PDB file of C-alpha atoms in Angstrom:
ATOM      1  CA  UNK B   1      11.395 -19.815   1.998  1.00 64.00           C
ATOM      2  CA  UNK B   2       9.593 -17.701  -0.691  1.00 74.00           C
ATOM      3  CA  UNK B   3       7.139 -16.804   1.941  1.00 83.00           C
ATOM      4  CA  UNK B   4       9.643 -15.679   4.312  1.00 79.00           C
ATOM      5  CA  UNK B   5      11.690 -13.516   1.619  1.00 77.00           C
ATOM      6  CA  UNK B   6       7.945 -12.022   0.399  1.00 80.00           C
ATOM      7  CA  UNK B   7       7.174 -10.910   3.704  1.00 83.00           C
ATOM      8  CA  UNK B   8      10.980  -9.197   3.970  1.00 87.00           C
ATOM      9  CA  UNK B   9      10.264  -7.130   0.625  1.00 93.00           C
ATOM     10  CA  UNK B  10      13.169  -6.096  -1.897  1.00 94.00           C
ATOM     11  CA  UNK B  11      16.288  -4.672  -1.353  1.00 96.00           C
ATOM     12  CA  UNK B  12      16.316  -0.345  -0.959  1.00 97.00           C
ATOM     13  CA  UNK B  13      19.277   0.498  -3.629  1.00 97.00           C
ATOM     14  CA  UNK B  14      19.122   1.426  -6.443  1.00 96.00           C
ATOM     15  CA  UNK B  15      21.288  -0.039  -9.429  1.00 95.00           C
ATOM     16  CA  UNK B  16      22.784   1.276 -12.724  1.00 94.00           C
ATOM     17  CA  UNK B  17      20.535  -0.208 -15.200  1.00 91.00           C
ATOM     18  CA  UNK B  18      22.208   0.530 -18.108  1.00 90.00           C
ATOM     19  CA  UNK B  19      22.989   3.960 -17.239  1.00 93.00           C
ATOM     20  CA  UNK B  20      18.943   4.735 -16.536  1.00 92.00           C
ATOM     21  CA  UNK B  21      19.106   3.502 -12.600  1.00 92.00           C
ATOM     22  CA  UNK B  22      16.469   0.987 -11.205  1.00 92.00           C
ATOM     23  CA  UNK B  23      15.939  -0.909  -8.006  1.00 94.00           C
ATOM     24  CA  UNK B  24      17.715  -3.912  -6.801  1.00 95.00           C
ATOM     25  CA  UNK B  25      15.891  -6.947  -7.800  1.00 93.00           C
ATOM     26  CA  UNK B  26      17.208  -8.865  -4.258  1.00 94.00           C
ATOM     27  CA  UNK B  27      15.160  -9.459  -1.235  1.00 94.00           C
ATOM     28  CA  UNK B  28      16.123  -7.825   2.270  1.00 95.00           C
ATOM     29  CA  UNK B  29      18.401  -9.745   4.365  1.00 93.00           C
ATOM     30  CA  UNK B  30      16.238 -10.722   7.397  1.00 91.00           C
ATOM     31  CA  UNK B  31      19.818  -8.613   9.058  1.00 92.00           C
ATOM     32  CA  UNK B  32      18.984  -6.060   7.798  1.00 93.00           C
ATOM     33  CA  UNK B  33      15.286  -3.899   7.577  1.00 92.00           C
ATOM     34  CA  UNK B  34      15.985  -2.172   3.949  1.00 96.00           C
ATOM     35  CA  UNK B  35      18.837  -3.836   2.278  1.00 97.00           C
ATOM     36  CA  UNK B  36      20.073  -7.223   1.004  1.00 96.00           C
ATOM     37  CA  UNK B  37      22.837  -8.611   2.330  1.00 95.00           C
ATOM     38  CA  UNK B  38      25.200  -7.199  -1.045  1.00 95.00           C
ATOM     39  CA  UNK B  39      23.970  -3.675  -0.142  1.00 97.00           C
ATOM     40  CA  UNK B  40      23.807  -3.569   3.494  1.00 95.00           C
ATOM     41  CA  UNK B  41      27.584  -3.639   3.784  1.00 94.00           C
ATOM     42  CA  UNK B  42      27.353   0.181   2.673  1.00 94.00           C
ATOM     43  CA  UNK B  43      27.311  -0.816  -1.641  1.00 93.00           C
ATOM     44  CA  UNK B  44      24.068   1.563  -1.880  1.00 95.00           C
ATOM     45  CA  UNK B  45      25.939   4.761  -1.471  1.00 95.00           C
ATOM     46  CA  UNK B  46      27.553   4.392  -4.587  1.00 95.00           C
ATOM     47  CA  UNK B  47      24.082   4.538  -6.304  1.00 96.00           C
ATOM     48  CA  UNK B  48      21.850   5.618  -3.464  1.00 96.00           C
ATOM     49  CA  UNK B  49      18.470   4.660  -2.684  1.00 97.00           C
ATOM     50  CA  UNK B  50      15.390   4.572  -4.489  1.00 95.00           C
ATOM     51  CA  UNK B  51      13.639   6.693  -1.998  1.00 95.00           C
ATOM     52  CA  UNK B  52      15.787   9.599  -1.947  1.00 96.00           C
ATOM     53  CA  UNK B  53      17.825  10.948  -4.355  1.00 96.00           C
ATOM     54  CA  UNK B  54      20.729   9.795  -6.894  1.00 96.00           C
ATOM     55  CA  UNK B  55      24.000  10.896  -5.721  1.00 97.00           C
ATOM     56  CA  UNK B  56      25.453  14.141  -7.339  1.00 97.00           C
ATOM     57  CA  UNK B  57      28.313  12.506  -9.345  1.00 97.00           C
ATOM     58  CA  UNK B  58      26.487   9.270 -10.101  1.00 97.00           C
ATOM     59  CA  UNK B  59      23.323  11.674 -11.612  1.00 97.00           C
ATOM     60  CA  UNK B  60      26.039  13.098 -13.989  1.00 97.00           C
ATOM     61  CA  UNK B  61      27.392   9.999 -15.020  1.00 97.00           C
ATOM     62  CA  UNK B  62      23.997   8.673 -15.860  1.00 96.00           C
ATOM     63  CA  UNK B  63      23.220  11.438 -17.815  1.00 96.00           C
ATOM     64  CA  UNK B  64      25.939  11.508 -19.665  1.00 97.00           C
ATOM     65  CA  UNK B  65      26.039   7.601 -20.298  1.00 96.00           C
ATOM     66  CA  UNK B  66      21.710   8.637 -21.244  1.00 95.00           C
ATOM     67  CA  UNK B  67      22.816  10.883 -23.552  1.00 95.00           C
ATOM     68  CA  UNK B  68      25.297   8.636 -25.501  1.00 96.00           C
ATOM     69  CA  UNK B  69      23.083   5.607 -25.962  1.00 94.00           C
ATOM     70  CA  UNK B  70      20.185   7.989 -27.387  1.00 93.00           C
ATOM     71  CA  UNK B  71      22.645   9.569 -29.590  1.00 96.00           C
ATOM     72  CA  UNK B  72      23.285   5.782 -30.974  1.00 95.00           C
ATOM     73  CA  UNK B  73      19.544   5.351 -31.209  1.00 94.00           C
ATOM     74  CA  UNK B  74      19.085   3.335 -27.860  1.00 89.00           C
ATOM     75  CA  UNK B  75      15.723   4.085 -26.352  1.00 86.00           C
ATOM     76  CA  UNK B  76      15.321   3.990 -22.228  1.00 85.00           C
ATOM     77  CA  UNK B  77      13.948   1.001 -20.679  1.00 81.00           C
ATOM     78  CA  UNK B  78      10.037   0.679 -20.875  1.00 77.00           C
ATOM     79  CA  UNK B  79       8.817   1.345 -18.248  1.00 71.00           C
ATOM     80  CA  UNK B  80      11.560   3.781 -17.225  1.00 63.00           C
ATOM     81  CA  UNK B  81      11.983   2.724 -13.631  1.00 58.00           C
TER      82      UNK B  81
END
């Protein structure tokens, strides 16, 4: 089964991350050629995909939720993804 979900490759969307964004950790659904089965029922738009870019409103809200956690003294995830 590993094998088979390997060959598939991980899920497209991206994901909030804490506010920093990051790809879906999920493998493809064999359904579906770049998204697991949670995003291929349209969830990715909310974040977008990690090829292309982060929707207008979602970018804000990331940045602002970016700015709040350094202003606490949170660093970004290493490596930023």
């Amino acid at each position: 089964v590993r094998v088979e979900r390997a060959k598939l490759g991980r899920c497209f969307a991206r994901t909030w991350n804490r506010g920093w964004g990051g790809a879906c950790p999920r493998w493809r659904s064999p359904n579906d050629e770049r998204f697991c089965m949670a995003h291929a029922r349209g969830a990715w738009q909310t974040h977008g995909c990690i090829d292309g870019p982060i929707p207008e409103a979602k970018a804000r809200e990331m940045e602002r939720c970016q700015r709040q956690m350094m202003s606490r003294g949170e660093q970004p995830p290493r490596p930023l993804p």
